XYZ file of C-alpha atoms in Angstrom:
778
model
C -18.967 21.881 -41.625
C -17.845 20.250 -44.847
C -19.082 16.664 -45.101
C -17.056 13.816 -46.606
C -18.416 11.695 -49.430
C -20.627 9.005 -47.789
C -19.632 6.204 -50.227
C -15.910 6.976 -49.837
C -16.261 7.046 -46.043
C -18.049 3.675 -46.082
C -15.351 2.096 -48.272
C -12.540 3.380 -46.044
C -14.335 2.156 -42.935
C -14.862 -1.284 -44.537
C -11.192 -1.511 -45.563
C -10.093 -0.574 -42.066
C -12.537 -3.000 -40.426
C -11.369 -5.853 -42.699
C -7.711 -5.058 -42.029
C -8.419 -5.195 -38.290
C -10.002 -8.645 -38.612
C -7.088 -9.895 -40.719
C -4.532 -8.431 -38.321
C -6.187 -9.924 -35.241
C -6.516 -13.337 -36.839
C -2.813 -13.509 -37.651
C -1.546 -11.936 -34.440
C -3.530 -13.514 -31.608
C -0.966 -12.468 -29.005
C -0.810 -8.862 -30.188
C -1.036 -6.445 -27.246
C -3.838 -3.897 -27.648
C -2.804 -0.517 -29.063
C -4.126 2.285 -31.220
C -2.763 4.270 -34.161
C -1.290 1.423 -36.178
C 1.223 2.986 -38.563
C 0.300 0.397 -41.194
C -3.277 1.615 -41.274
C -3.784 4.435 -43.804
C -7.029 5.505 -42.151
C -5.581 6.368 -38.770
C -2.193 7.706 -39.838
C -3.739 11.026 -40.821
C -5.459 11.654 -37.497
C -3.732 14.337 -35.377
C -4.301 12.242 -32.262
C -1.985 9.639 -33.789
C 0.795 12.165 -34.361
C 3.114 11.600 -31.431
C 5.121 14.698 -32.234
C 2.205 16.801 -31.005
C 1.627 17.558 -27.299
C -0.585 14.971 -25.602
C -3.122 17.632 -24.664
C -3.559 18.584 -28.323
C -3.805 14.946 -29.385
C -6.449 14.182 -26.773
C -8.503 17.224 -27.724
C -8.508 16.004 -31.315
C -9.484 12.480 -30.315
C -12.355 13.516 -28.040
C -13.707 15.903 -30.672
C -14.150 12.967 -33.067
C -16.255 10.859 -30.701
C -20.016 10.642 -30.740
C -21.837 10.979 -27.453
C -22.566 7.255 -27.353
C -18.906 6.456 -27.964
C -17.882 8.835 -25.210
C -20.194 7.243 -22.666
C -18.887 3.742 -23.339
C -15.369 4.910 -22.482
C -16.374 5.889 -18.939
C -16.229 2.347 -17.527
C -13.322 0.027 -16.781
C -14.055 -2.234 -19.756
C -13.723 0.421 -22.471
C -14.675 -1.006 -25.903
C -12.801 -0.466 -29.143
C -13.775 2.266 -31.577
C -13.042 0.596 -34.951
C -13.778 3.586 -37.154
C -10.945 5.504 -35.431
C -8.585 2.583 -34.974
C -8.826 2.851 -31.191
C -8.342 -0.443 -29.368
C -10.353 -1.728 -26.444
C -8.860 -1.057 -23.044
C -9.292 -2.687 -19.638
C -8.472 -0.292 -16.820
C -8.744 -2.853 -14.027
C -5.610 -4.841 -13.305
C -3.897 -5.393 -9.974
C -0.263 -5.449 -8.861
C -0.153 -5.028 -5.101
C 2.848 -7.307 -4.509
C 3.287 -8.863 -7.918
C 1.295 -9.056 -11.155
C -2.003 -10.348 -9.828
C -4.587 -12.798 -11.108
C -7.290 -10.516 -9.698
C -8.949 -7.791 -11.720
C -10.167 -8.054 -15.305
C -7.116 -7.263 -17.374
C -4.530 -9.973 -16.680
C -4.523 -13.457 -18.175
C -2.134 -16.255 -17.269
C -3.372 -18.530 -20.065
C -0.588 -17.963 -22.588
C 3.156 -18.366 -22.598
C 3.307 -16.665 -19.183
C 1.718 -18.781 -16.467
C 2.991 -17.044 -13.327
C 4.685 -13.932 -11.934
C 7.017 -13.215 -9.033
C 5.072 -13.028 -5.784
C 6.722 -10.693 -3.316
C 5.757 -10.640 0.372
C 2.446 -9.104 1.311
C 3.015 -5.381 1.840
C 2.807 -5.313 5.630
C 5.893 -7.563 5.797
C 7.795 -5.691 3.094
C 7.140 -2.504 5.061
C 8.842 -3.966 8.138
C 12.187 -3.722 6.340
C 11.963 0.087 6.588
C 13.966 0.075 3.359
C 12.794 2.588 0.738
C 15.279 1.355 -1.840
C 13.980 -2.206 -1.489
C 10.399 -0.978 -1.871
C 11.415 0.848 -5.033
C 13.241 -2.153 -6.510
C 10.240 -4.419 -5.879
C 7.944 -1.965 -7.667
C 10.425 -1.749 -10.540
C 10.304 -5.531 -10.861
C 6.494 -5.581 -10.800
C 6.409 -2.868 -13.461
C 8.799 -4.755 -15.716
C 6.878 -7.992 -15.319
C 3.618 -6.191 -16.093
C 5.124 -4.754 -19.288
C 6.375 -8.206 -20.232
C 2.921 -9.708 -19.702
C 1.434 -6.879 -21.784
C 3.969 -7.312 -24.584
C 3.103 -11.013 -24.642
C -0.532 -10.105 -25.274
C -1.778 -11.288 -21.886
C -2.498 -7.930 -20.271
C -5.353 -5.815 -21.616
C -4.297 -2.597 -19.913
C -1.263 -1.026 -18.292
C -3.050 0.517 -15.304
C -2.415 -1.396 -12.072
C -4.633 -0.408 -9.153
C -1.986 -0.335 -6.444
C -0.620 0.658 -3.937
C -3.031 0.611 -0.994
C -1.886 3.510 1.181
C -4.647 3.748 3.758
C -3.048 3.812 7.195
C -3.531 0.652 9.275
C -5.696 2.502 11.795
C -7.430 -0.440 13.469
C -5.767 -3.829 14.104
C -8.934 -5.706 13.143
C -9.056 -4.398 9.585
C -8.955 -7.352 7.169
C -7.094 -5.353 4.533
C -4.448 -3.996 6.879
C -2.173 -6.678 5.425
C -2.165 -4.748 2.132
C -0.830 -1.561 3.697
C 2.639 -0.383 4.777
C 1.458 0.095 8.365
C 0.105 2.755 10.673
C 2.512 5.681 10.374
C 1.354 8.313 7.831
C 4.860 9.475 6.924
C 6.138 5.939 6.439
C 3.060 4.924 4.421
C 3.569 7.992 2.247
C 7.208 7.124 1.631
C 6.210 3.603 0.672
C 3.658 5.019 -1.766
C 6.244 7.312 -3.344
C 8.793 4.499 -3.724
C 6.213 2.135 -5.192
C 4.784 4.670 -7.646
C 8.212 5.761 -8.869
C 9.379 2.183 -9.330
C 6.250 0.974 -11.096
C 5.880 3.968 -13.396
C 9.507 3.854 -14.529
C 10.727 6.887 -12.635
C 14.093 7.121 -10.876
C 14.386 6.453 -7.147
C 14.701 10.189 -6.430
C 12.066 11.154 -9.002
C 12.202 13.536 -11.935
C 13.007 11.033 -14.678
C 9.472 11.145 -16.087
C 9.582 14.776 -17.103
C 8.283 13.841 -20.540
C 5.351 12.134 -18.853
C 5.894 8.709 -20.405
C 4.944 5.817 -18.144
C 6.168 2.248 -17.938
C 2.982 1.325 -16.044
C 0.390 3.509 -14.351
C 0.132 3.287 -10.537
C -3.019 4.051 -8.537
C -2.978 5.270 -4.939
C -6.025 3.938 -3.127
C -8.462 4.125 -1.332
C -9.036 7.875 -1.181
C -9.874 8.451 1.704
C -10.333 7.169 5.290
C -11.321 3.675 4.221
C -10.137 1.179 6.804
C -13.279 -0.765 7.622
C -14.622 -3.522 5.389
C -17.174 -5.637 7.184
C -17.306 -5.438 10.958
C -20.439 -6.623 12.733
C -23.271 -4.609 11.131
C -21.004 -2.072 9.479
C -20.035 -2.344 5.825
C -17.597 -0.302 3.761
C -20.421 0.288 1.265
C -22.522 2.310 3.706
C -20.121 3.328 6.471
C -20.095 7.059 7.087
C -16.697 7.817 8.602
C -16.941 10.819 10.901
C -13.461 12.277 10.689
C -12.284 15.491 12.270
C -10.365 17.999 10.171
C -7.490 17.573 12.580
C -7.176 13.850 11.885
C -7.692 14.266 8.149
C -4.817 16.740 8.045
C -2.148 14.797 9.924
C -3.219 11.153 9.655
C -5.488 10.305 6.726
C -4.419 12.751 3.997
C -0.591 12.822 4.208
C 0.085 9.478 2.446
C -2.047 10.526 -0.524
C -0.510 13.983 -0.609
C 2.960 12.413 -0.796
C 1.827 9.931 -3.425
C 0.611 12.778 -5.643
C 3.133 15.535 -4.980
C 6.311 13.469 -4.699
C 5.436 10.182 -6.349
C 3.563 11.806 -9.270
C 0.972 9.025 -9.206
C -1.073 8.908 -12.382
C -4.220 7.610 -10.690
C -6.266 7.843 -7.530
C -9.107 5.541 -6.529
C -11.959 7.081 -4.563
C -13.246 4.802 -1.808
C -16.701 3.328 -1.199
C -17.369 4.930 2.147
C -18.765 8.305 3.002
C -16.726 10.835 4.952
C -18.776 13.233 7.044
C -21.911 12.453 5.045
C -20.491 12.654 1.514
C -19.444 9.625 -0.585
C -15.776 9.931 -1.496
C -16.498 9.539 -5.209
C -18.986 12.404 -5.063
C -16.824 14.757 -3.032
C -15.813 17.746 -5.169
C -13.695 19.232 -2.376
C -11.720 15.989 -2.075
C -11.285 15.022 -5.731
C -10.983 18.411 -7.375
C -10.122 21.083 -4.836
C -7.664 19.065 -2.755
C -6.235 16.435 -5.127
C -6.132 18.427 -8.362
C -5.965 22.053 -7.298
C -4.022 21.927 -4.018
C -1.769 18.929 -4.682
C -1.485 19.298 -8.462
C -2.715 15.799 -9.310
C -2.467 15.017 -13.018
C -4.036 11.711 -13.871
C -7.328 9.863 -13.779
C -9.611 9.134 -10.827
C -11.361 5.779 -10.749
C -14.168 4.675 -8.489
C -13.787 1.580 -6.404
C -15.832 -1.125 -8.084
C -19.550 -0.298 -8.124
C -18.993 2.669 -5.806
C -21.192 4.787 -8.087
C -24.036 2.276 -8.022
C -24.105 1.970 -4.234
C -24.730 5.698 -3.859
C -28.206 4.871 -5.090
C -28.679 1.203 -4.166
C -27.105 1.142 -0.679
C -26.344 4.602 0.631
C -29.498 6.442 -0.394
C -27.308 9.408 -1.227
C -28.716 9.624 -4.763
C -32.473 9.746 -5.319
C -32.160 8.105 -8.717
C -29.341 6.475 -10.697
C -28.738 9.577 -12.770
C -28.069 11.587 -9.611
C -25.253 9.205 -8.691
C -23.735 9.565 -12.156
C -24.026 13.343 -12.037
C -22.541 13.616 -8.548
C -19.431 11.639 -9.430
C -18.719 13.296 -12.759
C -19.217 16.766 -11.323
C -16.972 15.895 -8.375
C -14.101 15.013 -10.708
C -14.233 11.225 -11.018
C -13.237 10.003 -14.473
C -13.943 6.297 -14.839
C -16.368 3.932 -13.161
C -15.193 0.474 -12.204
C -18.480 -1.149 -13.027
C -21.222 -0.406 -15.544
C -23.315 2.310 -13.931
C -22.001 5.152 -16.070
C -22.518 3.092 -19.200
C -26.136 2.526 -18.205
C -27.207 5.918 -16.905
C -25.001 8.701 -18.282
C -27.129 9.152 -21.421
C -30.309 9.545 -19.394
C -28.480 11.846 -16.961
C -27.682 14.135 -19.906
C -31.243 13.953 -21.177
C -32.455 14.965 -17.710
C -29.923 17.807 -17.757
C -28.131 16.506 -14.675
C -24.833 16.134 -16.530
C -23.202 18.239 -19.223
C -21.267 16.743 -22.101
C -18.358 18.930 -20.995
C -18.192 16.870 -17.764
C -17.738 13.750 -19.877
C -15.146 15.439 -22.082
C -13.128 16.402 -19.002
C -13.119 12.790 -17.813
C -12.172 11.484 -21.260
C -9.321 13.958 -21.488
C -7.843 12.520 -18.303
C -8.391 8.923 -19.438
C -6.948 9.177 -22.932
C -4.037 11.258 -21.635
C -2.950 8.307 -19.490
C -3.272 5.843 -22.351
C -1.104 8.137 -24.469
C 1.448 8.547 -21.664
C 1.657 4.749 -21.633
C 2.575 4.853 -25.331
C -0.588 3.062 -26.426
C -1.413 5.560 -29.183
C 2.007 5.500 -30.858
C 1.729 2.328 -32.895
C 2.969 -1.125 -31.961
C 4.354 -0.686 -28.407
C 6.728 -3.611 -28.887
C 8.706 -1.405 -31.263
C 8.811 1.514 -28.826
C 10.170 2.289 -25.361
C 9.583 -0.685 -23.042
C 8.945 -2.860 -26.089
C 12.094 -4.871 -25.397
C 10.824 -6.143 -22.038
C 10.176 -9.791 -22.813
C 8.676 -12.734 -20.964
C 12.148 -13.659 -19.669
C 11.768 -10.768 -17.205
C 8.894 -12.616 -15.549
C 10.024 -14.956 -12.770
C 13.630 -14.063 -13.537
C 16.280 -15.208 -11.098
C 16.902 -11.583 -10.196
C 13.265 -10.968 -9.289
C 12.930 -14.182 -7.315
C 16.100 -13.316 -5.400
C 14.540 -9.937 -4.644
C 11.428 -11.645 -3.268
C 13.649 -13.736 -1.009
C 15.581 -10.652 0.120
C 12.346 -8.894 1.039
C 11.116 -11.860 3.067
C 14.472 -12.295 4.829
C 14.734 -8.645 5.790
C 11.064 -8.278 6.704
C 10.624 -11.168 9.149
C 10.550 -9.824 12.709
C 12.087 -11.608 15.687
C 9.823 -10.807 18.643
C 11.325 -13.011 21.345
C 14.551 -14.974 21.728
C 14.974 -16.095 25.328
C 18.389 -17.414 26.320
C 19.447 -17.059 22.682
C 17.476 -20.135 21.630
C 17.899 -18.993 18.045
C 19.638 -19.545 15.775
C 19.442 -23.326 15.798
C 22.483 -25.457 15.114
C 22.325 -27.270 11.788
C 24.569 -29.971 13.245
C 22.971 -30.467 16.646
C 19.370 -30.296 15.458
C 18.831 -33.899 14.389
C 15.021 -33.953 14.453
C 12.318 -31.367 14.053
C 8.581 -31.304 14.766
C 6.614 -28.830 12.670
C 3.046 -28.309 13.870
C 0.399 -26.028 12.426
C -2.684 -26.172 10.178
C -1.079 -24.205 7.338
C 2.544 -25.292 7.715
C 2.238 -27.472 4.621
C 0.168 -25.017 2.569
C 1.954 -22.798 0.060
C -0.993 -20.594 -0.939
C -1.264 -19.060 2.526
C 2.170 -17.484 2.095
C 0.864 -15.105 -0.544
C -1.821 -13.089 1.232
C -4.541 -11.434 -0.811
C -4.430 -9.795 -4.250
C -2.036 -12.569 -5.132
C -1.029 -13.966 -8.480
C 0.327 -17.345 -9.469
C 3.837 -17.674 -7.981
C 6.835 -18.739 -10.049
C 7.614 -21.450 -7.537
C 6.039 -21.763 -4.141
C 7.137 -24.082 -1.372
C 5.543 -24.538 2.038
C 7.182 -23.556 5.299
C 7.381 -27.261 6.113
C 9.258 -27.981 2.887
C 11.652 -25.130 3.595
C 12.528 -26.575 6.995
C 12.856 -30.088 5.605
C 15.739 -28.816 3.494
C 17.685 -28.297 6.732
C 16.480 -31.220 8.839
C 15.645 -34.409 6.967
C 14.110 -36.001 10.050
C 11.203 -33.576 10.199
C 7.822 -34.744 11.491
C 4.627 -32.873 10.711
C 1.185 -32.602 12.233
C -1.462 -29.933 11.422
C -2.544 -29.713 15.074
C -5.903 -28.169 14.124
C -8.574 -29.016 11.588
C -8.413 -25.526 10.070
C -6.746 -22.217 10.932
C -9.809 -21.233 12.952
C -8.917 -24.285 15.062
C -12.394 -25.193 16.262
C -11.020 -28.683 16.824
C -7.452 -29.490 17.911
C -5.682 -32.849 18.039
C -3.663 -31.835 21.077
C -2.667 -35.318 22.219
C -1.391 -36.345 18.787
C 0.545 -33.104 18.370
C 2.076 -33.440 21.838
C 3.249 -36.982 21.055
C 5.078 -35.767 17.959
C 6.572 -32.813 19.827
C 8.001 -35.122 22.516
C 9.945 -37.083 19.891
C 11.797 -34.092 18.399
C 14.924 -32.155 19.325
C 13.169 -28.942 18.406
C 9.536 -27.914 17.900
C 8.381 -25.208 15.462
C 4.754 -24.147 15.853
C 3.338 -22.341 12.815
C 0.177 -20.571 13.894
C -1.764 -17.403 13.164
C -4.341 -16.429 10.572
C -5.144 -16.781 6.883
C -7.512 -15.321 4.298
C -10.527 -17.077 5.817
C -10.065 -14.894 8.892
C -8.751 -11.566 7.535
C -9.152 -10.245 4.034
C -11.113 -7.810 1.899
C -14.758 -7.825 3.037
C -13.808 -9.509 6.313
C -12.589 -7.708 9.420
C -11.764 -9.535 12.631
C -13.814 -9.309 15.803
C -11.097 -10.749 18.065
C -7.418 -9.974 18.500
C -6.296 -13.257 20.010
C -5.281 -16.389 18.140
C -8.365 -18.151 16.775
C -10.117 -21.106 18.362
C -7.949 -23.571 20.260
C -4.588 -22.358 18.902
C -3.543 -20.847 22.216
C -4.375 -24.046 24.111
C -2.557 -26.147 21.533
C 0.577 -23.979 21.753
C 0.589 -23.978 25.535
C 0.140 -27.758 25.833
C 2.897 -28.517 23.337
C 5.260 -26.013 24.928
C 4.671 -27.651 28.302
C 5.395 -31.147 26.956
C 8.394 -30.423 24.718
C 11.889 -31.283 25.914
C 13.149 -27.723 25.381
C 11.550 -24.311 24.693
C 9.576 -24.234 21.454
C 9.635 -21.758 18.558
C 6.392 -19.976 17.675
C 6.068 -18.673 14.114
C 3.154 -16.300 13.539
C 1.725 -16.009 10.045
C -0.754 -13.113 9.866
C -1.244 -9.669 8.399
C -2.906 -7.941 11.316
C -1.451 -8.130 14.833
C -2.498 -10.785 17.342
C -2.305 -10.734 21.117
C 0.268 -13.375 22.052
C 0.936 -12.092 25.556
C 0.567 -15.661 26.822
C 3.496 -16.747 24.638
C 5.556 -13.663 25.343
C 5.416 -14.464 29.065
C 5.732 -18.268 28.798
C 9.260 -19.499 29.533
C 8.546 -22.704 27.625
C 8.179 -20.641 24.451
C 11.727 -19.566 23.726
C 11.313 -17.658 20.474
C 8.567 -15.869 18.559
C 8.834 -14.729 14.947
C 6.312 -12.844 12.847
C 6.489 -13.731 9.150
C 3.409 -11.914 7.834
C 2.460 -13.496 4.516
C 6.027 -13.774 3.200
C 5.487 -14.533 -0.491
C 7.138 -17.189 -2.610
C 10.513 -16.765 -0.900
C 9.041 -17.063 2.580
C 9.899 -20.701 3.265
C 13.559 -20.264 2.415
C 13.741 -17.007 4.357
C 12.291 -18.528 7.522
C 14.585 -21.568 7.369
C 17.651 -19.371 6.805
C 16.762 -17.262 9.831
C 16.012 -20.197 12.121
C 19.315 -21.843 11.257
C 21.429 -18.709 11.388
C 22.200 -18.161 7.720
C 20.465 -14.784 7.923
C 20.274 -12.368 10.832
C 16.711 -11.016 11.237
C 16.324 -7.245 11.204
C 12.670 -6.481 10.518
C 10.767 -4.095 12.790
C 7.015 -3.930 13.337
C 5.206 -1.322 11.210
C 2.124 -1.517 13.474
C 1.316 -1.543 17.170
C 0.284 -4.951 18.534
C -2.643 -4.344 20.869
C -3.978 -6.517 23.701
C -7.313 -8.330 23.392
C -8.955 -5.638 25.502
C -8.692 -3.232 22.575
C -11.796 -5.008 21.255
C -13.814 -2.814 23.617
C -13.048 0.115 21.299
C -15.496 0.449 18.437
C -13.888 0.001 15.039
C -16.103 2.810 13.744
C -14.494 5.431 15.981
C -12.209 7.309 13.602
C -10.567 9.538 16.209
C -6.809 9.209 16.317
C -6.198 11.168 19.487
C -7.052 9.905 22.981
C -9.625 11.606 25.156
C -8.585 11.336 28.756
C -11.936 12.534 30.090
C -13.733 9.489 28.618
C -10.968 6.903 28.718
C -10.744 6.643 24.917
C -7.109 5.516 24.368
C -6.492 6.822 20.852
C -4.970 4.882 17.969
C -1.565 3.982 16.565
C 1.727 4.491 18.363
C 1.504 8.246 17.793
C -1.499 8.693 20.085
C -2.474 5.397 21.751
C -1.897 5.552 25.510
C -2.982 2.049 26.524
C -1.063 -1.192 27.116
C 0.731 -2.855 24.197
C 1.834 -6.376 23.382
C 4.594 -5.066 21.113
C 5.499 -1.486 20.152
C 5.594 -0.011 16.677
C 9.209 -0.327 15.509
C 9.974 -3.273 17.786
C 12.219 -6.039 16.518
C 15.128 -8.103 17.802
C 18.284 -9.377 16.132
C 20.934 -12.032 16.694
C 23.284 -9.168 17.429
C 23.020 -5.899 19.380
C 23.273 -2.333 18.093
C 24.198 0.829 19.925
C 23.493 4.450 19.016
C 24.846 7.881 19.795
C 24.066 11.363 18.521
C 27.380 12.159 16.872
C 26.382 15.702 15.924
C 23.348 17.993 15.779
C 24.035 21.306 14.091
C 21.460 23.325 16.066
C 19.229 22.726 19.067
C 17.403 26.051 19.415
C 14.880 27.044 16.762
C 13.314 30.494 16.509
C 10.148 30.839 14.436
C 9.705 34.541 14.895
C 7.849 35.996 11.970
C 6.767 39.661 11.953
C 3.615 38.789 10.009
C 2.315 36.398 12.642
C 1.193 36.735 16.216
C 1.617 33.921 18.672
C -1.465 31.751 18.858
C -2.785 29.490 21.560
C -4.954 26.407 21.558
C -7.099 26.011 24.663
C -4.824 28.609 26.209
C -2.213 25.989 26.999
C 0.396 25.675 24.260
C 1.844 28.485 22.192
C 2.102 27.627 18.521
C 2.500 29.123 15.098
C 0.810 28.131 11.826
C 3.278 26.607 9.396
C 1.532 28.329 6.485
C 2.561 31.669 7.928
C 6.235 30.840 8.375
C 8.441 32.259 5.640
C 10.204 29.647 3.508
C 13.555 31.200 4.371
C 12.821 30.695 8.073
C 11.901 27.055 7.399
C 15.096 26.482 5.435
C 17.251 28.034 8.129
C 15.578 25.853 10.755
C 16.644 22.579 9.146
C 18.598 20.367 11.553
C 21.415 18.176 10.320
C 21.629 15.111 12.520
C 24.358 12.485 12.417
C 23.794 9.261 14.316
C 26.597 6.862 15.143
C 25.510 3.236 14.872
C 27.588 0.257 15.963
C 27.039 -3.466 15.584
C 28.158 -4.689 19.005
C 27.905 -8.378 18.208
C 29.625 -11.126 16.277
C 27.138 -11.358 13.395
C 26.573 -9.123 10.400
C 23.058 -7.815 10.042
C 20.601 -5.608 8.204
C 19.324 -2.985 10.620
C 16.730 -0.225 10.205
C 17.522 2.894 12.231
C 14.390 4.809 13.256
C 14.503 8.461 14.291
C 11.557 9.728 16.347
C 10.524 13.094 17.720
C 8.804 13.591 21.074
C 7.333 16.774 22.516
C 7.586 17.376 26.255
C 3.859 18.226 26.388
C 1.514 15.487 27.572
C -1.617 17.028 26.029
C -3.929 14.629 24.196
C -3.646 16.909 21.174
C 0.102 16.311 20.843
C 1.496 13.028 19.476
C 3.290 10.891 22.066
C 6.073 10.543 19.521
C 6.381 10.691 15.739
C 8.614 8.891 13.278
C 10.536 11.547 11.352
C 13.168 9.481 9.566
C 14.365 5.947 8.917
C 17.223 4.340 7.053
C 18.162 0.707 6.642
C 21.812 -0.306 6.671
C 23.991 -3.405 6.712
C 26.743 -3.666 9.282
C 29.384 -6.329 9.603
C 30.241 -7.724 13.025
C 31.699 -4.967 15.259
C 31.376 -2.431 12.425
C 30.484 1.212 13.088
C 29.119 3.866 10.797
C 27.425 7.265 10.760
C 24.111 7.991 9.090
C 22.709 11.440 8.398
C 19.149 12.690 8.748
C 17.865 16.027 7.527
C 15.227 17.073 10.033
C 12.865 19.687 8.628
C 10.976 21.315 11.499
C 8.381 22.908 9.215
C 7.473 19.349 8.232
C 8.589 17.068 11.048
C 7.732 19.221 14.078
C 4.174 19.871 12.952
C 0.809 18.622 14.079
C -2.704 19.576 13.053
C -4.872 21.729 15.260
C -8.607 21.177 15.594
C -9.241 23.260 12.469
C -6.968 21.123 10.317
C -4.158 23.666 10.129
C -0.591 22.494 10.654
C 1.106 24.210 13.562
C 4.431 24.070 15.392
C 4.180 24.149 19.175
C 6.581 26.031 21.344
C 8.534 24.039 23.919
C 11.126 21.345 24.346
C 11.330 18.441 21.936
C 13.518 15.361 21.971
C 15.100 13.566 19.044
C 14.986 9.840 19.829
C 16.977 6.943 18.403
C 17.006 3.690 20.312
C 17.535 4.553 23.989
C 19.247 7.860 23.225
C 17.630 11.289 23.088
C 18.753 14.792 22.186
C 16.869 17.951 23.278
C 15.790 20.671 20.871
C 13.948 23.805 21.992
C 11.457 25.671 19.807
C 10.598 29.329 20.347
C 7.629 30.906 18.577
């Protein structure tokens, strides 16, 4: 190899280093980027030539790095490489429901002090509105770009969305998810990824690969336990059957990759069937990359590599943990373990430099797709997204829309709601967090543009509003029942704001009870008994709570679930209570009774087992009593449904290549993988549903289409959501909505071997109280 002149090289390096210092000193708010066109040193590098394919550019870049430089790029806080004009990069930023203050990459210490805080995801999901989900992600992506362009974001990789299914109601992080249905969670993931990354709603716009922001689907896979009794996410070994992996745990991630084109996956802390997720070659490489076609980078959850050695005992020495993750297909370590032990792992011949090069190829490819190696990004695509986008009126209105449409009306006896703005002359608001604005945000929050408390929102409608916290804290170990009752007696109407907060459910904290905490139930019951008319109970929580006592109490006239409704939550609740908005949200999770606590949170089985009394999980399989059903939600109006047309109701999956198969000798079925694509296409069912608003109020209304098999086997889902659409109907208005039902997708379940099959027999399409039979022959 021909060597350059050492003196010349030193002079060029000095000139470049000095120019960097001068540039930084004069441009303190400059966003980080590489390949400055004004720098003569870097302009000649092929990796800075954006007319070349990214793969070629990355190969050139990686070939120029020393081993030590390569290793330092394998962690979230990747340092600069001055001699090549490569900027530092922070991979860890968060954007679950708005640009977050959590993570390492985002600063709110400059011209931008806040960002729009949308509702926590579990409430946004209850809108069942894919277009809304997409628009929220678009807004988050634009605000992230604006923060980056202002020099306050050190990386354009946001580690969201969380698309683990909400398997157990006690999970502290269930609030971050779109609920318990795998198909619905997958659709949320697709909408979020497309919106954040700058794709179109239907996908396909990013054919050139350029990204507005990079989205990360996490936590891959089967992580839905944080800290429950003596079990921790760091050491929990989730024993998951192939059957449940195939039709419950994997589908959201498969959709996120195949349809959403997510540019990142995060491997979870826990082990699955004895193997840590971040060391699982079958999961990261064979399934994600080879089967699903994932093209992006895989990041470990923070310190997940270290705990393989320090907590799990999976690795005998630190270098074994490093080797296992790199060989499995992980690319970057959130943490410092790879920085500390990759060099020694190479020296011990546990890792090859080619493993590092593969990881770096994935990492630098993403940075180039983000436009961070094309010169000053403010002069390129997305460079015209300015700080005015952050907390814009449009985005704040969107946050309000999401809260309005997500809030779920669970009870409304004798049409107590909506309240009259004229007749309601005094109001008592009681609850420990009713005058706290931070609780509205949930976790992974940022600093809201403007946040008002639920109390303040109600005071806008009723000036004579009295307030009492009722409890010392949300855990309500001490309640001032007598004082609260006195205030309640003086008011025309009583609003009780109860539930949970981040001291009771969050990351690293799962619940051990499903009822309201402490003395909340007693407080509610006493006030309801003393009030002059039925009271209104507002539940603020991410996970479900057993409020059977309130559901059955005639002195409690209305119950609303508001989740953690974000910065627009106070206005949304007040508008609903006083009839300016008609609630239409529907629960994205089953609300279980307290007795569900008898079921161990560590039992990962989805299906019931009648022989042992195990009831199963989620609405698809759970066969026990419920407080409220998945998909439940009331309105101030009534809707009716009818199957207007179904183009075929007999499906024949006869394929000469396949013999009929049985499972336990009871149900005939056929493997979907063996059904010809032409047969699948011909089997598609076009369904038109007539929907009518029967009442006198306009409303937003999600229409949910389910499928039920006539079989009562434990193996077969009780019913499955196969389609949903949200629509707005004026009073007395009717409309038709169409669903394309794809039997090779929607009629499937996994058998015990993890293969998707279609059972023979009679099925029923379900919408509301209407059903339509379809028969399958195999």
